[in-house]
PDB file of N, CA and C in Angstrom:
ATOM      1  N   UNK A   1       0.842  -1.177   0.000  1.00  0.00           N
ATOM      2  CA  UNK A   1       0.000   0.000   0.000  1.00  0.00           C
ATOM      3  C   UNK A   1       0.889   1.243   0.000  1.00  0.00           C
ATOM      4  N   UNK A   2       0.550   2.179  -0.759  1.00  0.00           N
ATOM      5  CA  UNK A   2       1.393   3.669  -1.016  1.00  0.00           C
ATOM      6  C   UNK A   2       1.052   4.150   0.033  1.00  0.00           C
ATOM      7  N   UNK A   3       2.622   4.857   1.061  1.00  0.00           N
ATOM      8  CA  UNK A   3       2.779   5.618   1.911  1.00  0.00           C
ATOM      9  C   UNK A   3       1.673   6.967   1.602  1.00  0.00           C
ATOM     10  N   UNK A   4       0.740   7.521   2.335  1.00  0.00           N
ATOM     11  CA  UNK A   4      -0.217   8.873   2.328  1.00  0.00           C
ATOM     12  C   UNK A   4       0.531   9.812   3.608  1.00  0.00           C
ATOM     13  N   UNK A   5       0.462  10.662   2.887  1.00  0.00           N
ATOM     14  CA  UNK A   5       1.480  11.963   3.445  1.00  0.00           C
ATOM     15  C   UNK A   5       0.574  12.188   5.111  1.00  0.00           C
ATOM     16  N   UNK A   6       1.338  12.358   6.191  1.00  0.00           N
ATOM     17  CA  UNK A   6       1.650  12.491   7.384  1.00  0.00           C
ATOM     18  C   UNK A   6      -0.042  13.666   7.756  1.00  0.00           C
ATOM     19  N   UNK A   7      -0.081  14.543   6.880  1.00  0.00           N
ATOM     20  CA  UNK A   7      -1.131  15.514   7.603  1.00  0.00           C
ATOM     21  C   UNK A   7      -2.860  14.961   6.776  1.00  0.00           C
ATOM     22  N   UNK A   8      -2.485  14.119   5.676  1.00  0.00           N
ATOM     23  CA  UNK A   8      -3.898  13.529   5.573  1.00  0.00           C
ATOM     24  C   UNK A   8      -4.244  12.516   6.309  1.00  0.00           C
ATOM     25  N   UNK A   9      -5.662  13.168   7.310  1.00  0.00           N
ATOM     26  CA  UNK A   9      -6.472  12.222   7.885  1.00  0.00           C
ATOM     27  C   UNK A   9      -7.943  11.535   7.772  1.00  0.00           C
ATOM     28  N   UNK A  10      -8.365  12.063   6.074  1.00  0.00           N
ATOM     29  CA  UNK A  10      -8.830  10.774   5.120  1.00  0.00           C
ATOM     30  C   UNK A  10      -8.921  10.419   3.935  1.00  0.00           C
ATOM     31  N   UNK A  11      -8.513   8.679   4.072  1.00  0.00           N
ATOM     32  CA  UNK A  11      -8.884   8.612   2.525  1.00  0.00           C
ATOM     33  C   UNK A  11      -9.853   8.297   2.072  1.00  0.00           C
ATOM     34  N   UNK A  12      -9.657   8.481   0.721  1.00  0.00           N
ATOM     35  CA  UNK A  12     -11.374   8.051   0.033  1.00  0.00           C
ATOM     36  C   UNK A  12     -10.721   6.674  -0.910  1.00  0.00           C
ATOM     37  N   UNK A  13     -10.875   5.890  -1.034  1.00  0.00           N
ATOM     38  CA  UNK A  13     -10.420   4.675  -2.512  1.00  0.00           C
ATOM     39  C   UNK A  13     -11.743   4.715  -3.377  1.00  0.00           C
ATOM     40  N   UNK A  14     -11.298   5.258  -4.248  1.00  0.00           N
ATOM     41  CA  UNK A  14     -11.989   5.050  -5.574  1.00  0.00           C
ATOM     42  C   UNK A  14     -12.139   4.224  -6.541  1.00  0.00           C
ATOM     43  N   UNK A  15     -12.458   2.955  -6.000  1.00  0.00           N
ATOM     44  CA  UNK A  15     -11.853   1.571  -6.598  1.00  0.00           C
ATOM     45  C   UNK A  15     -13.622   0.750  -7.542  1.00  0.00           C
ATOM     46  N   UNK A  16     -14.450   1.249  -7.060  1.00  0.00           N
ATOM     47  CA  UNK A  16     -15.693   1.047  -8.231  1.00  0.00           C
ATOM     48  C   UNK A  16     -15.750   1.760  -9.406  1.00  0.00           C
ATOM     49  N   UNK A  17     -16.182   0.703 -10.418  1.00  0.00           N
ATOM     50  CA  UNK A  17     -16.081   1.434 -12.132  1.00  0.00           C
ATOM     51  C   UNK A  17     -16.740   2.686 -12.135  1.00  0.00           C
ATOM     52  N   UNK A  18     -17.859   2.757 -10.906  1.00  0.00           N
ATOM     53  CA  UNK A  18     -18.822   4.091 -11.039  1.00  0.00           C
ATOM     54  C   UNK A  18     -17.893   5.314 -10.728  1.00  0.00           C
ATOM     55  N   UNK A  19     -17.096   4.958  -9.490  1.00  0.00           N
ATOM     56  CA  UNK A  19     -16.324   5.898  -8.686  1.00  0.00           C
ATOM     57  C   UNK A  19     -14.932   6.246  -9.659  1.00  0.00           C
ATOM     58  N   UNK A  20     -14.760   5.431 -10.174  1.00  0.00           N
ATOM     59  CA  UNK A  20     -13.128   5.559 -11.273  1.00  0.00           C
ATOM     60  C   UNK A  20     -13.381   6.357 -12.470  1.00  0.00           C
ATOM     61  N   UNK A  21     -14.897   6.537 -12.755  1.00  0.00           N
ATOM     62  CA  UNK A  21     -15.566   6.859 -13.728  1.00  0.00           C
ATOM     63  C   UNK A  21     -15.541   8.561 -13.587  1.00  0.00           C
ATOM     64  N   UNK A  22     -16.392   8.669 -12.038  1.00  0.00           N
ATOM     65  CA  UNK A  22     -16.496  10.301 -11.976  1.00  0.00           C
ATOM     66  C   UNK A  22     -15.097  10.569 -11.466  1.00  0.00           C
ATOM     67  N   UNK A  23     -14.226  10.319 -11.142  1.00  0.00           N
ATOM     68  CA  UNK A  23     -13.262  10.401 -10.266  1.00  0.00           C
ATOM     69  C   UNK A  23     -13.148  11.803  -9.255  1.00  0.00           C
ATOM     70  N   UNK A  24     -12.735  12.972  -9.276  1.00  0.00           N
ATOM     71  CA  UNK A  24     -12.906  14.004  -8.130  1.00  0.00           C
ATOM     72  C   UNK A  24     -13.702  15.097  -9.235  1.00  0.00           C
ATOM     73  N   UNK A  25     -14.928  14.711  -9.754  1.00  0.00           N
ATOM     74  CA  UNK A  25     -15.403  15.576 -10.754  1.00  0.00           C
ATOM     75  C   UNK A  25     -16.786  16.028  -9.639  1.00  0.00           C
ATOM     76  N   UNK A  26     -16.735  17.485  -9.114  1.00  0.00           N
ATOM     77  CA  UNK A  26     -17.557  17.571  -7.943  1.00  0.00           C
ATOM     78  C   UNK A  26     -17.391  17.697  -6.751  1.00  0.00           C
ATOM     79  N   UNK A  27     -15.975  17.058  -6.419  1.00  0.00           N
ATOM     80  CA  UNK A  27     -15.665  16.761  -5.259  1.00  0.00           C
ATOM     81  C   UNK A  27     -14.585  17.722  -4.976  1.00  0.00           C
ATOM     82  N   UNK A  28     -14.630  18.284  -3.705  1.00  0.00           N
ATOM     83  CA  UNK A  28     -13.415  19.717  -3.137  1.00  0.00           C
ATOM     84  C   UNK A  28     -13.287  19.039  -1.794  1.00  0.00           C
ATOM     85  N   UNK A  29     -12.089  18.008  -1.658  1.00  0.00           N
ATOM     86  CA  UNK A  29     -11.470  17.707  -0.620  1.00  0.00           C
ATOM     87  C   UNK A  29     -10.846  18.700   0.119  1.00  0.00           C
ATOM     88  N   UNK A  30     -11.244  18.968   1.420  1.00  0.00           N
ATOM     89  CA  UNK A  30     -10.222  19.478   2.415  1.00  0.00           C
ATOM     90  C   UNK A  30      -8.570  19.138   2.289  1.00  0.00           C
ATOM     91  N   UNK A  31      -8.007  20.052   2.759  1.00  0.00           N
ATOM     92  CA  UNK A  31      -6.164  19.302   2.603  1.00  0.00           C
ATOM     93  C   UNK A  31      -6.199  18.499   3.371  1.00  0.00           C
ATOM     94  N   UNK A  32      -6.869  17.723   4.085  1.00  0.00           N
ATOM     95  CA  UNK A  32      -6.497  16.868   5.267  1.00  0.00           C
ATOM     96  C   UNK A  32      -7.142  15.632   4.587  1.00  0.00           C
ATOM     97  N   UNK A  33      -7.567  15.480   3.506  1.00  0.00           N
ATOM     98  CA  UNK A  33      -8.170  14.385   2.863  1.00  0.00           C
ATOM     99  C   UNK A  33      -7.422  14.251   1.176  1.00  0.00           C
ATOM    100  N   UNK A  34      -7.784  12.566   0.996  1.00  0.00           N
ATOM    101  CA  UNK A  34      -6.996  12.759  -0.446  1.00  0.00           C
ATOM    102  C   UNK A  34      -7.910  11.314  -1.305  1.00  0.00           C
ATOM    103  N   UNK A  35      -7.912  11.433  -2.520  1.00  0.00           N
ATOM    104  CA  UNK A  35      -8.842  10.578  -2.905  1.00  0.00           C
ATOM    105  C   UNK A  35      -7.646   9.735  -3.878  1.00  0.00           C
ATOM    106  N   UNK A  36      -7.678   8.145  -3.038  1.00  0.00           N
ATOM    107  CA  UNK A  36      -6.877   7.221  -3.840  1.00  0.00           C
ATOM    108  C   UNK A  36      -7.435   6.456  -5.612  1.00  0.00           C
ATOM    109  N   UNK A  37      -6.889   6.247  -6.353  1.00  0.00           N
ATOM    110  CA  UNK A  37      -7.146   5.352  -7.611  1.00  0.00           C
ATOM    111  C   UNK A  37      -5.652   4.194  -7.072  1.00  0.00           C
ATOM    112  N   UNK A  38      -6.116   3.083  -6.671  1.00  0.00           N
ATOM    113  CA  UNK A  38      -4.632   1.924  -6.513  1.00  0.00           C
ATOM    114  C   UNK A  38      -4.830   1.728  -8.000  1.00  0.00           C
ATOM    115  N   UNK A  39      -3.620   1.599  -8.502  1.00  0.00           N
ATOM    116  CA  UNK A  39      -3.426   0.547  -9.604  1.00  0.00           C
ATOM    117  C   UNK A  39      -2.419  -0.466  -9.804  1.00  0.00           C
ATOM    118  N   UNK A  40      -2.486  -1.590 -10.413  1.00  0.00           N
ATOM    119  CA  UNK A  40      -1.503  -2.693 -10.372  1.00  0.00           C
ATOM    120  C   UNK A  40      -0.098  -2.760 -11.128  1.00  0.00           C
ATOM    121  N   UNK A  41      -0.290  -1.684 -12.004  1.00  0.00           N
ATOM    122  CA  UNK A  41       0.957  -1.836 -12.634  1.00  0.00           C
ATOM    123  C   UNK A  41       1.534   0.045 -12.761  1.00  0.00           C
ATOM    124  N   UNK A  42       3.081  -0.052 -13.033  1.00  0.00           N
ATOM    125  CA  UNK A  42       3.288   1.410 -13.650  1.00  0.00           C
ATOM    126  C   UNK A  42       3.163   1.889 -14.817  1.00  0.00           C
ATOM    127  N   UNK A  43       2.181   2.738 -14.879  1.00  0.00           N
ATOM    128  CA  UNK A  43       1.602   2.709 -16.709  1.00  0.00           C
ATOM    129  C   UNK A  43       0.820   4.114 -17.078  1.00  0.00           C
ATOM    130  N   UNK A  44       1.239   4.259 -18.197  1.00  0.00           N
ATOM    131  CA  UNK A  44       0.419   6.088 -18.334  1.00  0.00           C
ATOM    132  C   UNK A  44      -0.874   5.668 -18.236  1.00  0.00           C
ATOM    133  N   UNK A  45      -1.395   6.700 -17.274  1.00  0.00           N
ATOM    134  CA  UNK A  45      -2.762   6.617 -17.291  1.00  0.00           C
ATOM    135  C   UNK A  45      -3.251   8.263 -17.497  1.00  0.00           C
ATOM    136  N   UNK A  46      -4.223   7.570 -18.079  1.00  0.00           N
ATOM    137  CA  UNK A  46      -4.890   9.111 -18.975  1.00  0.00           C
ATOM    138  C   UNK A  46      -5.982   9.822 -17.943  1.00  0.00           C
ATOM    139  N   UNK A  47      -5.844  10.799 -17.236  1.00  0.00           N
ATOM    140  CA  UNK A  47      -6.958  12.047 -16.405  1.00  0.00           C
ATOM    141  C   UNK A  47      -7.424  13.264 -17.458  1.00  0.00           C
ATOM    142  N   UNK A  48      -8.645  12.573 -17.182  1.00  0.00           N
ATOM    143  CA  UNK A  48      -9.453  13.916 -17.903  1.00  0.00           C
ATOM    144  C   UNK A  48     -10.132  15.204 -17.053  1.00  0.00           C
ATOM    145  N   UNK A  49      -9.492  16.360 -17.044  1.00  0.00           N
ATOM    146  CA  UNK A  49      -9.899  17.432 -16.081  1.00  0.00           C
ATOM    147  C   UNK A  49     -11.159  18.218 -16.739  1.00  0.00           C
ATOM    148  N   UNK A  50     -12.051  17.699 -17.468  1.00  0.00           N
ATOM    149  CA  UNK A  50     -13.599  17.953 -18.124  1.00  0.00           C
ATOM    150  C   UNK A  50     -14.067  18.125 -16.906  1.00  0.00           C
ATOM    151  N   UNK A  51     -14.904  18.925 -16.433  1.00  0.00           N
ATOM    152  CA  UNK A  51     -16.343  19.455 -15.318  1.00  0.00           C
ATOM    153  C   UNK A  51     -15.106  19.436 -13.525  1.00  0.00           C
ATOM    154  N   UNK A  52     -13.665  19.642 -13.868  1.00  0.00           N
ATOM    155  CA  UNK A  52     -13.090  19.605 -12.866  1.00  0.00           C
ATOM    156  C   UNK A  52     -12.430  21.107 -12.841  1.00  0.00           C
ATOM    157  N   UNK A  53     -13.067  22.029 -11.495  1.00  0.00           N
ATOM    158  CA  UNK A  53     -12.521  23.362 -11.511  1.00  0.00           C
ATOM    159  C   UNK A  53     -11.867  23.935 -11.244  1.00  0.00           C
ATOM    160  N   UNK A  54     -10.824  23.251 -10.439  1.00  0.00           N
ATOM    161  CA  UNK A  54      -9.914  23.841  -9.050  1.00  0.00           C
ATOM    162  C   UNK A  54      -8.181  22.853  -9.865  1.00  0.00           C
ATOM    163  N   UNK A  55      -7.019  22.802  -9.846  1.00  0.00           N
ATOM    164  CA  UNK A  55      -6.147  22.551  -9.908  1.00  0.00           C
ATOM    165  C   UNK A  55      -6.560  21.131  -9.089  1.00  0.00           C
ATOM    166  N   UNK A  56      -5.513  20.291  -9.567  1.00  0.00           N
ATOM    167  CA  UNK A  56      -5.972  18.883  -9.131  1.00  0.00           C
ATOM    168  C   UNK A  56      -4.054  18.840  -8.892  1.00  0.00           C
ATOM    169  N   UNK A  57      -3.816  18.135  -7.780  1.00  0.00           N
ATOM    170  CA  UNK A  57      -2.152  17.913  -7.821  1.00  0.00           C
ATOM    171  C   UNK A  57      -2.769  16.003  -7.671  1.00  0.00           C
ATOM    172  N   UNK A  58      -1.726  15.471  -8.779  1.00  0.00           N
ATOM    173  CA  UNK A  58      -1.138  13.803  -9.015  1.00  0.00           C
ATOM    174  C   UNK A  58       0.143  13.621  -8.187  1.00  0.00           C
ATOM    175  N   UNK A  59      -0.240  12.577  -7.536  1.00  0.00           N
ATOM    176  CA  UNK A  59       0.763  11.782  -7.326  1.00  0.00           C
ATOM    177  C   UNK A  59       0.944  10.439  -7.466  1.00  0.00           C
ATOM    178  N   UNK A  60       2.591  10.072  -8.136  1.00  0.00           N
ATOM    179  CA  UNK A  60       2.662   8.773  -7.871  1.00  0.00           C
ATOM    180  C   UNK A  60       3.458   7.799  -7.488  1.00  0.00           C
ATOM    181  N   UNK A  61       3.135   6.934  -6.338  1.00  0.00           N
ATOM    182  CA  UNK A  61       4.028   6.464  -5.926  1.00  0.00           C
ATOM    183  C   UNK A  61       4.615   5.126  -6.829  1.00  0.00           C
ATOM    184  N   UNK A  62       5.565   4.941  -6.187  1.00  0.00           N
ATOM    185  CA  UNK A  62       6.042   3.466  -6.621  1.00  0.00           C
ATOM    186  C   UNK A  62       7.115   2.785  -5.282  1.00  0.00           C
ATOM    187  N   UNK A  63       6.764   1.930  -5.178  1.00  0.00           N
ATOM    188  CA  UNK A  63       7.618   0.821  -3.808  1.00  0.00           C
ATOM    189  C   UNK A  63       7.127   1.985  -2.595  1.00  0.00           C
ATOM    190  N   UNK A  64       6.312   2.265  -2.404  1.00  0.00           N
ATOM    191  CA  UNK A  64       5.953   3.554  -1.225  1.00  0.00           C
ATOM    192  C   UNK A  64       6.585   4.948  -1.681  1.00  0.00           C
ATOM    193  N   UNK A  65       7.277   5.091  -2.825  1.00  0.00           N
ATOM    194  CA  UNK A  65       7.610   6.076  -2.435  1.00  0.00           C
ATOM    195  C   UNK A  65       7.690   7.415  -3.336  1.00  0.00           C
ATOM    196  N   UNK A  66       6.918   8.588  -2.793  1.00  0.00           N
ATOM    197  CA  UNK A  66       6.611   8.838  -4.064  1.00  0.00           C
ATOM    198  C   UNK A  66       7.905   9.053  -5.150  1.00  0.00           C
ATOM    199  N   UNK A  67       7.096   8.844  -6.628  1.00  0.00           N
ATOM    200  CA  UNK A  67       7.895   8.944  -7.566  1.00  0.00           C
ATOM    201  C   UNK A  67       7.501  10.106  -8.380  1.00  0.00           C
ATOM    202  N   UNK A  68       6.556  10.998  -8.950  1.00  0.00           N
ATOM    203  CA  UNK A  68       6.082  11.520  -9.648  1.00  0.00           C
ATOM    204  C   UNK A  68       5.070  12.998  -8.721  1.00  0.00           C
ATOM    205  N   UNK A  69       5.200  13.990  -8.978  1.00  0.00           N
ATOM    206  CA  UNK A  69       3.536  14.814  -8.609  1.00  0.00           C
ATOM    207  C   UNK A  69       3.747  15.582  -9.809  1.00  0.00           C
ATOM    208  N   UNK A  70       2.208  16.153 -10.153  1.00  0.00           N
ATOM    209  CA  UNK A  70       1.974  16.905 -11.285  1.00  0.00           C
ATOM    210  C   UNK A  70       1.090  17.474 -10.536  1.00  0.00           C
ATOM    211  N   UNK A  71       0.618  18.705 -11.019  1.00  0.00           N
ATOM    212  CA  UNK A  71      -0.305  19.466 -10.750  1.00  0.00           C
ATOM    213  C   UNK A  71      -1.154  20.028 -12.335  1.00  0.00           C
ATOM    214  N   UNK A  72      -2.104  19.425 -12.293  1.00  0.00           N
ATOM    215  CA  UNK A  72      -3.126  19.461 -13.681  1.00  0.00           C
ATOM    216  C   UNK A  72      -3.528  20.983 -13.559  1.00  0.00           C
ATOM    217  N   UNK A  73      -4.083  21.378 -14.480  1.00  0.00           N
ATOM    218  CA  UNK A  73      -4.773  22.553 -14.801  1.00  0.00           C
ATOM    219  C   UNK A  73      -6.512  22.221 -15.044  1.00  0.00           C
ATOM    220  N   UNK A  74      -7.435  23.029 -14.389  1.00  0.00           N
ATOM    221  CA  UNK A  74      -8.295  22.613 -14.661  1.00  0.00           C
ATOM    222  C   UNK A  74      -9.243  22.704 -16.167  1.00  0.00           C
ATOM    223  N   UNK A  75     -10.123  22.297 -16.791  1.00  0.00           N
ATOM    224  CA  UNK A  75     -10.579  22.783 -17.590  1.00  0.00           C
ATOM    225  C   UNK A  75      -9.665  22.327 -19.259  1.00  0.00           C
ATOM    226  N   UNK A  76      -9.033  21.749 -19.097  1.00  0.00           N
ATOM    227  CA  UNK A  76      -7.381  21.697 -20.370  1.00  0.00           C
ATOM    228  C   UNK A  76      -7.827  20.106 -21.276  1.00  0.00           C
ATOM    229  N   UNK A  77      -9.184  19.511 -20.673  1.00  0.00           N
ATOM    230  CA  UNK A  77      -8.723  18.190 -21.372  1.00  0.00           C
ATOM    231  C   UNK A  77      -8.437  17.180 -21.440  1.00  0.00           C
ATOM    232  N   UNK A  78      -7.428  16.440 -22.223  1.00  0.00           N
ATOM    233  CA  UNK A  78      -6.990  15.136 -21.461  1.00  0.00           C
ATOM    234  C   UNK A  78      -5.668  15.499 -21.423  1.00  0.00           C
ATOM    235  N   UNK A  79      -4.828  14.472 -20.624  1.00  0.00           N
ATOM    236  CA  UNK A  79      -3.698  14.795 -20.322  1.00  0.00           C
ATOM    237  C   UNK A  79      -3.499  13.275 -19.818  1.00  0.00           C
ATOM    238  N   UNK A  80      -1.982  13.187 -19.831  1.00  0.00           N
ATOM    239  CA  UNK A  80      -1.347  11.904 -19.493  1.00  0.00           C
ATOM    240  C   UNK A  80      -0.288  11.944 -18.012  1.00  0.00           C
ATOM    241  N   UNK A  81      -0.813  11.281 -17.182  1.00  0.00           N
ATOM    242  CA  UNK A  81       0.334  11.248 -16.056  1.00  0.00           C
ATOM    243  C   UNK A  81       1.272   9.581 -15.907  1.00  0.00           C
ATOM    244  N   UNK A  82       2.295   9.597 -15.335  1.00  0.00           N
ATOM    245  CA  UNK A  82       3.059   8.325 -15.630  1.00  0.00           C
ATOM    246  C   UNK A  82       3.685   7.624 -14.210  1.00  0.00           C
TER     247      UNK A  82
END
């Protein structure tokens, strides 16, 4: 399971096709919360920031640790994180 940074105290797993589907489209987490997607392998996966308004920051780990953050733009499209 990927290490979650020290001051978030909840997560959400977004692990149903419904929930993977809308993913944070709607949703304005507090900083003290963070909404997981696990996945099984390391692989571009495509985020679409369509009906999403606020800056979205990615992260990704690998062996716990993070490897990657991006910070999306809202409103831009699709886009690829890795």
């Amino acid at each position: 399971m990927n290490q979650i940074p020290k001051h978030i105290e909840h997560v959400v797993y977004l692990d149903s096709g419904s929930a993977k589907a809308r993913g944070v489209i709607g949703r304005y987490p507090e900083r003290d919360t963070a909404y997981v997607f696990r996945c099984d392998s390391a692989a571009y996966r495509l985020i679409h920031m369509i009906g999403v308004s606020k800056p979205l920051t990615v992260q990704c780990y690998r062996e716990n640790r993070l490897h990657k953050e991006v910070t999306l733009r809202p409103y831009v499209g699709l886009t690829v994180a890795k």
